[in-house]
Amino acid sequence: MSSYLNISLSALLMASASIAFSAPGLAASKASIRQNADVDPRGQVLSLSCAGCHGTDGKSAGIIPSFYGKSPEYIESALRDFKAGERASTVMMRHAKGYTDDEIHLIAQYFGTVWGKNK
Amino acid sequence: MSTNISRRDFNRLFATGVAGAALGMFGTSGAAFAAGYRVVVIGGGFGGAATAKYLKKLDPSLSVTLVEPKAAYVTCPFSNWVLGGLRTMKQITQTYATLARRYGIHVVPDTVVGIDTEKGTVKLKGGRVLGYDRLVVSPGIDFKWSAIDGYSEALAESKMPHAYQAGPQTLLLQKQLHAMKNGGTVLICPPGNPFRCPPGPYERASLIAYYLKQHKPKSRVIILDPKDKFSKQGLFNKGWKRLYPEMVEWRGPAAGGKVLSVDGGAMSVRTDLGELRGDVINIIPPQKAGLIAFTAGLTDDSGWCPVNPTSFESTIHKNVHVIGDACKAGAMPKSGFAASSQGKVAAAAIIRLLRGKEPVAPSLVNTCYSLIGKEYGVSVAGVYQLAPSGIVEIPGSGGLTPIDASDDQLMQEAMFAESWYTNIVRDIWA
């Protein structure tokens, strides 16, 4: 019950425009209360594909690294290192080279804050 | 309750002018609120299920209905692992219970038989009619049965499985492999481009060889290919040479790779260079978009669906988005990962379009692992963006496992492949 209310509250504190729309979601579940009006839409679109391998919101269940709960600074620095080939990887350098530094910043901001919005 | 809402937060609620509504909601579970915009998603595979989940995740106010006739979905990815004896069917079977329970998606076990794009409705086989504000069509592929003389759906179900829609077809192929004698010949016959999962037939050859090497080591796997080259070719060739020398052989069009006809009675195929008998024959026919895409008039002359690459909205019918194998997505391959990436882009675009906003520029990804041996994995990655010519791969990015990768790296890729499956199915169905 208490976690339900915490979730409800954080959702309610978002922009009022989204409040009316949040209602069915609140009834639906904890999991459906997620990022909203304060999310950069471009950052979101850049980031969502990462979840295919790294898990929803970056929460990995296997040996592929999880970055759920990591700071934006950590994620940005890791991605820049992958891109530069300064961090060992199998596939990540090939991915990271597909993004500009600005895009990496947006991705890091998205995943570095999305977990806070789930609380 | 009071311990969780501090006085300060409570005041902030009043300040935003929504506290009354909010408090009412606590007692009514939201049932008193009208649902938001209606999005109907057709197809519960990698594309459709990802779209449904991400629509609700990104905008819980939406009313999302997922129409999928199958109660459980057997994934094509990792079905070759089943043939190799590395996975069970149960381990590659996904269900919709979590999408319904956790995300509040209405899962309707039915088949869409018609779409009225003028009225914005879909008609179900069971008789129901569902209205939509936006429709997502993710039907996957259908086969061109008449493309190979003598081949048919009935033959696929009895003697020459395609096993390119996982489930009973996977089991039939597995059963045939198990029944085959040591010293038998397996023929794998992939189609020309474009088709679902470009490295799929070659991973299949590898993992069938993995099984045969352990249980029927005198057997052979021959790939009869109408194409001059294929996905991850150098990596597969190297892997076959190392792990299955003398067992796996690839024959391109010049070497009689093009299958002209098949004979179910004789268990043989005919090519430019004559008849070839197989103990197990896997015919993967040429493909086209799934049936409903044709019924609804969403396809063009190519047999696939043209879409706006920013939103995946059909260029033929408004408010209808087509994703996954059925759509024409420029440089992207037809893969489960690509379908889920497109589904997420479509979900984000739909949410903006319903709010009267322009979708943002798309960013799309593909990541596909292929297993050649149990500890021998390779991958291909692609990052895609929008160019004037459509969806293109970003220069300098993506690509294959290096051809000179160390054994350690190949083993790591095999381990990442397992983790890839675990995460992608959770990202989509859980």
Coordinates of C-alpha atoms in Angstrom, one line a residue:
Chain A
M1 CA 0.0 0.0 0.0
S2 CA 2.7 2.5 1.0
S3 CA 4.7 1.9 -2.2
Y4 CA 1.5 2.4 -4.2
L5 CA 1.0 5.8 -2.7
N6 CA 4.5 6.8 -3.2
I7 CA 4.2 6.0 -6.9
S8 CA 0.9 7.8 -7.1
L9 CA 2.3 10.8 -5.5
S10 CA 5.3 11.1 -7.8
A11 CA 3.0 10.8 -10.7
L12 CA 0.7 13.4 -9.4
L13 CA 3.5 15.9 -8.9
M14 CA 4.2 15.9 -12.6
A15 CA 2.8 18.5 -14.9
S16 CA -0.9 18.9 -14.4
A17 CA -1.5 18.3 -18.1
S18 CA -0.5 14.7 -17.7
I19 CA -2.4 14.1 -14.5
A20 CA -5.7 13.4 -16.0
F21 CA -4.1 10.9 -18.3
S22 CA -2.2 9.2 -15.6
A23 CA -5.3 7.9 -13.8
P24 CA -5.9 4.6 -15.6
G25 CA -2.2 3.9 -15.3
L26 CA -2.3 4.4 -11.6
A27 CA -5.0 1.8 -11.4
A28 CA -3.1 -0.4 -13.8
S29 CA 0.2 -1.0 -11.9
K30 CA 3.4 0.3 -10.5
A31 CA 5.3 -0.6 -13.6
S32 CA 3.2 1.6 -15.8
I33 CA 4.0 4.8 -13.9
R34 CA 7.0 6.0 -15.8
Q35 CA 8.7 8.9 -17.4
N36 CA 6.5 11.7 -18.5
A37 CA 6.4 15.3 -19.4
D38 CA 9.9 16.2 -18.2
V39 CA 11.6 13.6 -20.4
D40 CA 13.4 14.9 -23.5
P41 CA 11.6 13.3 -26.4
R42 CA 14.7 12.9 -28.5
G43 CA 16.7 11.5 -25.6
Q44 CA 13.8 9.0 -25.1
V45 CA 13.8 7.8 -28.7
L46 CA 17.6 7.5 -28.7
S47 CA 17.5 5.5 -25.5
L48 CA 14.7 3.0 -25.9
S49 CA 16.5 0.7 -28.2
C50 CA 19.3 0.2 -25.7
A51 CA 16.8 -1.6 -23.5
G52 CA 16.6 -4.4 -26.1
C53 CA 19.9 -5.8 -24.8
H54 CA 20.3 -4.1 -21.5
G55 CA 16.8 -4.6 -20.2
T56 CA 13.9 -2.2 -19.6
D57 CA 15.3 1.0 -18.2
G58 CA 18.7 -0.5 -18.3
K59 CA 17.9 -3.2 -15.7
S60 CA 19.7 -6.3 -17.1
A61 CA 18.9 -9.8 -15.8
G62 CA 22.0 -11.5 -17.4
I63 CA 25.7 -10.8 -17.8
I64 CA 25.1 -7.9 -20.1
P65 CA 25.8 -5.0 -17.9
S66 CA 23.0 -3.3 -16.1
F67 CA 23.1 0.5 -15.8
Y68 CA 19.9 1.0 -13.9
G69 CA 20.5 3.3 -11.0
K70 CA 23.8 4.7 -12.4
S71 CA 24.4 8.4 -12.7
P72 CA 24.2 10.3 -16.0
E73 CA 27.9 11.1 -15.6
Y74 CA 28.8 7.5 -15.3
I75 CA 26.8 6.4 -18.3
E76 CA 28.1 9.3 -20.4
S77 CA 31.7 8.6 -19.6
A78 CA 31.3 4.9 -20.3
L79 CA 29.6 5.5 -23.7
R80 CA 32.3 8.0 -24.7
D81 CA 35.0 5.5 -23.8
F82 CA 33.3 2.8 -25.8
K83 CA 33.1 5.1 -28.7
A84 CA 36.8 6.0 -28.5
G85 CA 37.7 2.3 -28.1
E86 CA 39.2 3.1 -24.7
R87 CA 36.9 0.6 -22.9
A88 CA 37.1 -3.1 -23.8
S89 CA 34.0 -4.4 -25.5
T90 CA 32.7 -6.9 -27.9
V91 CA 29.8 -5.0 -29.5
M92 CA 29.5 -1.7 -27.6
M93 CA 32.1 0.1 -29.6
R94 CA 30.2 -0.7 -32.8
H95 CA 27.0 0.7 -31.2
A96 CA 28.6 3.8 -29.5
K97 CA 30.1 4.9 -32.8
G98 CA 26.6 5.4 -34.1
Y99 CA 26.0 8.4 -31.8
T100 CA 27.3 11.9 -31.6
D101 CA 28.6 13.3 -28.3
D102 CA 25.4 15.3 -27.9
E103 CA 23.3 12.2 -28.5
I104 CA 25.4 10.3 -25.9
H105 CA 24.7 13.1 -23.5
L106 CA 20.9 12.8 -24.1
I107 CA 21.0 9.0 -23.6
A108 CA 23.0 9.3 -20.4
Q109 CA 20.5 11.9 -19.1
Y110 CA 17.6 9.6 -19.9
F111 CA 19.0 6.4 -18.3
G112 CA 20.7 8.3 -15.6
T113 CA 17.4 9.7 -14.3
V114 CA 14.7 7.2 -15.5
W115 CA 15.2 5.0 -12.4
G116 CA 14.6 7.9 -10.1
K117 CA 11.2 8.4 -11.9
N118 CA 10.2 4.9 -11.2
K119 CA 10.2 5.4 -7.5
Chain B
M1 CA -1.4 7.0 4.0
S2 CA -0.5 10.2 5.9
T3 CA 3.1 8.9 6.4
N4 CA 3.6 8.9 2.7
I5 CA 2.1 12.2 1.7
S6 CA 3.8 14.9 3.7
R7 CA 2.1 18.2 4.4
R8 CA 4.4 19.9 2.0
D9 CA 3.7 17.5 -0.8
F10 CA 0.0 17.8 0.0
N11 CA 0.2 21.6 -0.4
R12 CA 2.0 21.1 -3.6
L13 CA -0.8 19.0 -4.8
F14 CA -3.3 21.7 -4.1
A15 CA -1.0 24.2 -5.8
T16 CA -1.2 22.2 -9.0
G17 CA -4.9 22.2 -8.7
V18 CA -5.3 18.5 -9.0
A19 CA -5.4 17.3 -5.4
G20 CA -9.2 16.8 -5.4
A21 CA -9.1 14.6 -8.4
A22 CA -6.2 12.8 -7.1
L23 CA -7.7 12.0 -3.7
G24 CA -10.8 10.8 -5.3
M25 CA -8.8 8.5 -7.4
F26 CA -7.2 6.8 -4.4
G27 CA -10.6 5.4 -3.5
T28 CA -11.8 4.5 -7.0
S29 CA -8.7 2.8 -8.5
G30 CA -9.1 5.1 -11.4
A31 CA -12.2 3.3 -12.7
A32 CA -14.1 6.6 -12.6
F33 CA -11.8 8.1 -15.2
A34 CA -12.5 7.8 -18.8
A35 CA -9.8 5.9 -20.7
G36 CA -7.5 7.9 -23.0
Y37 CA -6.9 7.5 -26.7
R38 CA -7.4 4.0 -28.1
V39 CA -4.5 2.2 -29.7
V40 CA -5.0 -1.2 -31.2
V41 CA -2.0 -3.4 -31.9
I42 CA -2.3 -6.3 -34.3
G43 CA 0.3 -9.1 -33.6
G44 CA 2.0 -10.1 -30.4
G45 CA 5.5 -10.8 -31.7
F46 CA 8.7 -8.8 -31.1
G47 CA 7.2 -5.7 -32.9
G48 CA 3.6 -5.7 -31.7
A49 CA 4.3 -6.7 -28.1
A50 CA 7.1 -4.2 -27.7
T51 CA 4.8 -1.5 -29.1
A52 CA 2.0 -2.4 -26.7
K53 CA 4.3 -2.4 -23.7
Y54 CA 6.1 0.8 -24.5
L55 CA 2.8 2.7 -25.4
K56 CA 1.6 1.9 -21.8
K57 CA 4.9 2.4 -20.2
L58 CA 5.4 5.9 -21.8
D59 CA 1.8 6.9 -21.5
P60 CA -0.3 4.9 -19.0
S61 CA -3.4 6.9 -20.0
L62 CA -3.7 5.2 -23.3
S63 CA -6.1 2.3 -23.8
V64 CA -4.0 -0.3 -25.5
T65 CA -5.5 -3.5 -27.0
L66 CA -3.2 -6.2 -28.3
V67 CA -4.9 -8.7 -30.7
E68 CA -3.0 -12.0 -31.0
P69 CA -4.6 -15.3 -31.8
K70 CA -1.9 -17.4 -30.1
A71 CA -2.0 -17.8 -26.3
A72 CA 1.7 -18.3 -26.3
Y73 CA 4.4 -17.0 -28.7
V74 CA 7.4 -19.2 -29.6
T75 CA 10.2 -17.0 -30.6
C76 CA 12.1 -17.6 -33.9
P77 CA 15.3 -16.2 -32.2
F78 CA 16.8 -19.1 -30.3
S79 CA 14.6 -21.7 -32.1
N80 CA 17.9 -22.8 -33.7
W81 CA 19.2 -23.3 -30.2
V82 CA 16.4 -25.8 -29.7
L83 CA 17.5 -27.7 -32.9
G84 CA 21.0 -27.8 -31.4
G85 CA 19.7 -29.2 -28.2
L86 CA 20.7 -26.1 -26.2
R87 CA 17.2 -24.9 -25.3
T88 CA 13.8 -26.4 -24.8
M89 CA 10.7 -25.2 -26.6
K90 CA 9.4 -24.0 -23.2
Q91 CA 12.4 -21.8 -22.7
I92 CA 11.6 -19.9 -25.9
T93 CA 7.9 -19.6 -25.3
Q94 CA 6.5 -16.2 -24.3
T95 CA 3.1 -15.3 -22.9
Y96 CA 1.0 -12.2 -22.5
A97 CA 0.0 -12.5 -18.9
T98 CA 2.5 -9.9 -17.6
L99 CA 1.6 -7.4 -20.3
A100 CA -2.0 -7.7 -19.2
R101 CA -1.4 -7.7 -15.5
R102 CA 1.5 -5.3 -15.1
Y103 CA 0.8 -2.8 -17.8
G104 CA -3.0 -3.0 -18.1
I105 CA -2.9 -4.0 -21.8
H106 CA -6.2 -5.5 -23.0
V107 CA -5.0 -8.8 -24.6
V108 CA -7.6 -10.1 -27.0
P109 CA -7.0 -13.7 -28.2
D110 CA -8.5 -13.3 -31.7
T111 CA -7.5 -12.7 -35.3
V112 CA -8.1 -9.4 -37.2
V113 CA -9.9 -10.2 -40.4
G114 CA -10.5 -6.7 -41.7
I115 CA -9.5 -3.1 -41.1
D116 CA -11.8 -0.2 -42.0
T117 CA -9.3 2.7 -42.3
E118 CA -12.1 5.2 -42.9
K119 CA -14.1 4.4 -39.8
G120 CA -11.0 3.5 -37.7
T121 CA -12.2 0.0 -36.8
V122 CA -10.8 -3.5 -36.9
K123 CA -13.0 -6.5 -37.3
L124 CA -12.2 -9.7 -35.4
K125 CA -12.8 -13.3 -36.5
G126 CA -14.9 -13.8 -33.4
G127 CA -17.2 -11.0 -34.6
R128 CA -16.2 -8.1 -32.3
V129 CA -15.4 -4.7 -33.8
L130 CA -12.7 -2.6 -32.1
G131 CA -12.4 1.2 -32.6
Y132 CA -9.0 2.8 -32.7
D133 CA -7.5 6.3 -32.8
R134 CA -4.2 4.8 -34.0
L135 CA -3.6 1.3 -35.2
V136 CA -0.3 -0.7 -35.2
V137 CA 0.0 -3.6 -37.6
S138 CA 2.8 -6.0 -36.8
P139 CA 1.8 -9.2 -38.6
G140 CA 5.3 -10.6 -39.5
I141 CA 5.7 -12.7 -42.6
D142 CA 3.7 -15.0 -44.8
F143 CA 5.2 -17.4 -47.3
K144 CA 5.0 -17.3 -51.1
W145 CA 3.9 -21.0 -51.3
S146 CA 3.9 -21.1 -55.1
A147 CA 7.4 -19.7 -55.5
I148 CA 8.9 -23.2 -55.5
D149 CA 7.3 -25.8 -57.7
G150 CA 5.9 -28.7 -55.7
Y151 CA 6.1 -26.9 -52.3
S152 CA 3.0 -26.2 -50.3
E153 CA 1.8 -25.5 -46.8
A154 CA 0.7 -29.1 -46.6
L155 CA 4.1 -30.3 -47.5
A156 CA 5.7 -27.9 -45.0
E157 CA 3.4 -29.4 -42.3
S158 CA 4.1 -33.0 -43.3
K159 CA 7.6 -33.6 -44.8
M160 CA 9.6 -30.4 -45.5
P161 CA 9.2 -27.9 -42.7
H162 CA 10.2 -24.3 -43.1
A163 CA 10.6 -23.8 -39.4
Y164 CA 10.7 -20.1 -40.0
Q165 CA 7.7 -19.4 -37.8
A166 CA 8.6 -21.1 -34.6
G167 CA 6.4 -23.6 -32.9
P168 CA 5.0 -26.9 -34.4
Q169 CA 7.3 -26.3 -37.4
T170 CA 10.4 -26.2 -35.1
L171 CA 9.3 -29.4 -33.4
L172 CA 8.7 -31.2 -36.8
L173 CA 12.2 -30.3 -38.0
Q174 CA 13.7 -31.4 -34.6
K175 CA 11.8 -34.7 -34.8
Q176 CA 13.1 -35.4 -38.3
L177 CA 16.7 -34.6 -37.2
H178 CA 16.3 -37.0 -34.2
A179 CA 14.9 -39.7 -36.5
M180 CA 17.6 -39.3 -39.1
K181 CA 20.2 -42.0 -39.5
N182 CA 23.9 -41.3 -38.8
G183 CA 25.3 -40.5 -42.2
G184 CA 22.2 -38.7 -43.4
T185 CA 22.0 -35.5 -45.4
V186 CA 20.2 -32.4 -44.2
L187 CA 19.4 -29.8 -46.9
I188 CA 18.7 -26.3 -45.8
C189 CA 17.3 -24.1 -48.6
P190 CA 17.1 -20.3 -47.8
P191 CA 15.3 -17.8 -50.0
G192 CA 16.7 -14.8 -51.9
N193 CA 16.6 -11.4 -50.3
P194 CA 14.7 -9.8 -48.6
F195 CA 13.6 -12.3 -45.9
R196 CA 13.2 -12.6 -42.2
C197 CA 16.4 -13.0 -40.1
P198 CA 19.2 -12.9 -42.7
P199 CA 21.7 -14.9 -40.6
G200 CA 19.0 -17.4 -39.5
P201 CA 19.5 -20.2 -42.1
Y202 CA 23.3 -20.2 -41.5
E203 CA 23.0 -20.3 -37.7
R204 CA 20.5 -23.1 -38.3
A205 CA 23.1 -25.0 -40.3
S206 CA 25.6 -24.4 -37.5
L207 CA 23.5 -25.6 -34.7
I208 CA 22.1 -28.6 -36.6
A209 CA 25.8 -29.5 -37.2
Y210 CA 26.4 -29.0 -33.5
Y211 CA 23.7 -31.6 -32.8
L212 CA 24.9 -34.0 -35.5
K213 CA 28.5 -33.8 -34.5
Q214 CA 27.6 -35.2 -31.1
H215 CA 25.0 -37.7 -32.2
K216 CA 25.4 -38.5 -35.9
P217 CA 28.9 -37.5 -36.8
K218 CA 28.9 -39.0 -40.3
S219 CA 26.0 -36.8 -41.4
R220 CA 26.2 -33.7 -43.6
V221 CA 24.5 -30.4 -43.8
I222 CA 24.2 -28.8 -47.3
I223 CA 22.9 -25.3 -47.7
L224 CA 21.4 -24.6 -51.2
D225 CA 21.4 -20.9 -51.6
P226 CA 20.1 -18.8 -54.5
K227 CA 22.2 -15.9 -53.3
D228 CA 25.9 -15.2 -54.1
K229 CA 26.5 -14.0 -50.6
F230 CA 24.8 -14.1 -47.2
S231 CA 24.8 -12.4 -43.8
K232 CA 28.0 -12.8 -41.6
Q233 CA 29.4 -15.0 -44.4
G234 CA 33.0 -14.7 -43.5
L235 CA 32.3 -15.5 -39.9
F236 CA 30.2 -18.5 -40.6
N237 CA 32.7 -19.9 -43.1
K238 CA 35.5 -19.6 -40.6
G239 CA 33.4 -21.1 -37.9
W240 CA 32.2 -24.0 -40.0
K241 CA 35.8 -24.8 -41.1
R242 CA 36.9 -24.8 -37.4
L243 CA 34.0 -26.6 -35.8
Y244 CA 32.4 -28.7 -38.6
P245 CA 34.9 -29.4 -41.3
E246 CA 33.6 -31.9 -43.8
M247 CA 30.1 -31.5 -42.3
V248 CA 28.7 -28.1 -43.4
E249 CA 28.8 -27.2 -47.1
W250 CA 27.4 -24.1 -48.7
R251 CA 26.5 -24.1 -52.4
G252 CA 25.7 -20.7 -54.1
P253 CA 23.8 -20.3 -57.3
A254 CA 26.7 -21.2 -59.5
A255 CA 27.1 -24.5 -57.7
G256 CA 23.5 -25.6 -58.0
G257 CA 22.2 -23.6 -55.0
K258 CA 19.0 -22.4 -56.6
V259 CA 16.1 -24.8 -55.8
L260 CA 13.7 -24.9 -58.8
S261 CA 11.3 -27.5 -57.4
V262 CA 10.8 -30.1 -54.7
D263 CA 9.4 -33.6 -54.6
G264 CA 7.9 -34.6 -51.3
G265 CA 7.5 -38.3 -52.3
A266 CA 11.1 -38.7 -53.4
M267 CA 12.4 -36.4 -50.7
S268 CA 14.4 -34.5 -53.2
V269 CA 15.0 -31.0 -54.6
R270 CA 15.8 -30.1 -58.2
T271 CA 18.4 -27.5 -59.0
D272 CA 20.1 -26.3 -62.2
L273 CA 22.6 -29.2 -61.6
G274 CA 20.0 -31.9 -61.2
E275 CA 18.2 -33.8 -58.4
L276 CA 19.5 -33.9 -54.9
R277 CA 18.1 -36.2 -52.2
G278 CA 17.9 -35.2 -48.5
D279 CA 16.9 -37.2 -45.4
V280 CA 15.8 -34.0 -43.9
I281 CA 14.8 -31.1 -46.1
N282 CA 14.3 -27.6 -44.7
I283 CA 12.7 -25.3 -47.3
I284 CA 12.6 -21.6 -46.3
P285 CA 10.3 -20.1 -49.0
P286 CA 10.4 -16.5 -50.2
Q287 CA 8.3 -14.2 -48.1
K288 CA 5.9 -11.3 -48.1
A289 CA 4.1 -9.3 -45.4
G290 CA 1.6 -11.1 -43.2
L291 CA -1.9 -11.6 -44.5
I292 CA -3.7 -8.7 -42.8
A293 CA -1.4 -6.2 -44.4
F294 CA -2.6 -7.4 -47.8
T295 CA -6.3 -7.6 -46.7
A296 CA -6.1 -4.0 -45.5
G297 CA -4.3 -2.7 -48.6
L298 CA -1.2 -1.7 -46.7
T299 CA 1.3 -3.4 -49.2
D300 CA 2.8 -2.1 -52.4
D301 CA 4.0 -4.1 -55.4
S302 CA 7.0 -5.4 -53.5
G303 CA 4.6 -7.4 -51.1
W304 CA 5.8 -5.3 -48.2
C305 CA 4.4 -2.2 -46.5
P306 CA 5.7 1.3 -47.3
V307 CA 5.9 3.6 -44.2
N308 CA 7.0 7.0 -43.1
P309 CA 10.3 6.3 -41.4
T310 CA 9.8 8.8 -38.6
S311 CA 6.6 7.3 -37.3
F312 CA 6.2 4.1 -39.2
E313 CA 2.8 5.4 -40.3
S314 CA 1.7 3.8 -43.5
T315 CA 2.1 6.0 -46.6
I316 CA -1.1 4.4 -47.9
H317 CA -3.5 4.6 -44.9
K318 CA -3.6 7.3 -42.3
N319 CA -3.5 6.5 -38.6
V320 CA -2.2 3.0 -39.3
H321 CA 1.4 2.2 -38.5
V322 CA 3.2 -0.9 -39.8
I323 CA 6.3 -2.2 -38.0
G324 CA 8.5 -5.3 -38.1
D325 CA 9.2 -7.7 -40.9
A326 CA 6.1 -6.5 -42.8
C327 CA 7.3 -3.0 -43.3
K328 CA 9.9 -1.5 -45.6
A329 CA 12.5 -0.1 -43.2
G330 CA 15.3 0.9 -45.6
A331 CA 18.6 -0.5 -44.5
M332 CA 17.3 -2.3 -41.5
P333 CA 17.2 -6.1 -41.7
K334 CA 14.0 -8.0 -40.9
S335 CA 14.8 -9.1 -37.4
G336 CA 13.1 -9.4 -34.0
F337 CA 15.4 -6.8 -32.6
A338 CA 14.7 -4.4 -35.5
A339 CA 11.0 -5.0 -35.0
S340 CA 11.1 -4.1 -31.3
S341 CA 13.2 -1.0 -32.0
Q342 CA 10.7 0.1 -34.6
G343 CA 7.9 -0.6 -32.2
K344 CA 9.4 1.7 -29.6
V345 CA 9.9 4.5 -32.2
A346 CA 6.4 4.0 -33.4
A347 CA 5.0 4.0 -29.8
A348 CA 6.8 7.3 -29.0
A349 CA 5.7 8.8 -32.3
I350 CA 2.1 7.7 -31.7
I351 CA 2.0 9.3 -28.3
R352 CA 3.2 12.6 -29.7
L353 CA 0.9 12.5 -32.7
L354 CA -2.1 11.9 -30.5
R355 CA -1.2 15.0 -28.6
G356 CA -0.9 17.0 -31.8
K357 CA 2.9 17.1 -31.7
E358 CA 5.4 16.2 -34.4
P359 CA 7.3 13.0 -33.8
V360 CA 11.0 13.5 -33.2
A361 CA 13.7 12.1 -35.5
P362 CA 13.9 8.4 -35.2
S363 CA 16.9 6.4 -33.8
L364 CA 16.9 2.7 -34.6
V365 CA 19.1 -0.2 -33.7
N366 CA 19.6 -3.8 -34.6
T367 CA 21.6 -6.3 -32.6
C368 CA 21.7 -9.9 -33.7
Y369 CA 23.7 -12.7 -32.3
S370 CA 24.3 -16.0 -34.1
L371 CA 25.6 -19.1 -32.4
I372 CA 28.0 -21.3 -34.4
G373 CA 29.0 -23.6 -31.6
K374 CA 28.1 -23.7 -27.9
E375 CA 31.0 -21.4 -27.0
Y376 CA 31.3 -19.7 -30.4
G377 CA 29.1 -16.7 -30.9
V378 CA 29.2 -13.8 -33.5
S379 CA 27.2 -10.7 -33.8
V380 CA 26.1 -7.9 -36.1
A381 CA 25.1 -4.5 -34.9
G382 CA 23.5 -1.6 -36.7
V383 CA 22.6 2.0 -35.7
Y384 CA 20.3 3.7 -38.1
Q385 CA 19.1 7.2 -38.7
L386 CA 16.9 9.1 -41.1
A387 CA 18.5 10.4 -44.3
P388 CA 16.8 11.9 -47.4
S389 CA 16.8 8.4 -48.9
G390 CA 15.1 6.8 -45.9
I391 CA 16.5 4.8 -43.0
V392 CA 20.3 4.4 -43.4
E393 CA 23.0 2.9 -41.3
I394 CA 25.2 5.5 -39.7
P395 CA 28.6 5.5 -41.4
G396 CA 31.4 4.2 -39.2
S397 CA 29.1 2.5 -36.8
G398 CA 27.8 -1.1 -36.4
G399 CA 29.2 -4.0 -38.3
L400 CA 30.3 -7.5 -37.5
T401 CA 32.4 -9.4 -34.9
P402 CA 36.0 -9.0 -36.2
I403 CA 37.0 -11.9 -38.5
D404 CA 40.2 -12.3 -36.4
A405 CA 38.3 -12.3 -33.0
S406 CA 40.0 -14.3 -30.3
D407 CA 38.5 -17.5 -28.9
D408 CA 37.8 -15.5 -25.7
Q409 CA 35.9 -12.9 -27.6
L410 CA 33.9 -15.6 -29.4
M411 CA 33.1 -17.2 -26.1
Q412 CA 32.0 -13.8 -24.7
E413 CA 29.8 -13.2 -27.6
A414 CA 28.1 -16.6 -27.1
M415 CA 27.5 -15.6 -23.4
F416 CA 26.2 -12.2 -24.4
A417 CA 23.9 -14.0 -26.9
E418 CA 22.2 -15.8 -24.0
S419 CA 21.9 -12.6 -22.0
W420 CA 20.6 -10.8 -25.1
Y421 CA 17.7 -13.3 -25.3
T422 CA 17.0 -13.1 -21.6
N423 CA 16.8 -9.3 -21.7
I424 CA 15.0 -8.8 -25.0
V425 CA 12.2 -11.1 -24.2
R426 CA 11.8 -9.5 -20.7
D427 CA 11.9 -6.0 -22.4
I428 CA 9.1 -7.1 -24.6
W429 CA 6.9 -9.6 -22.8
A430 CA 7.5 -8.7 -19.1

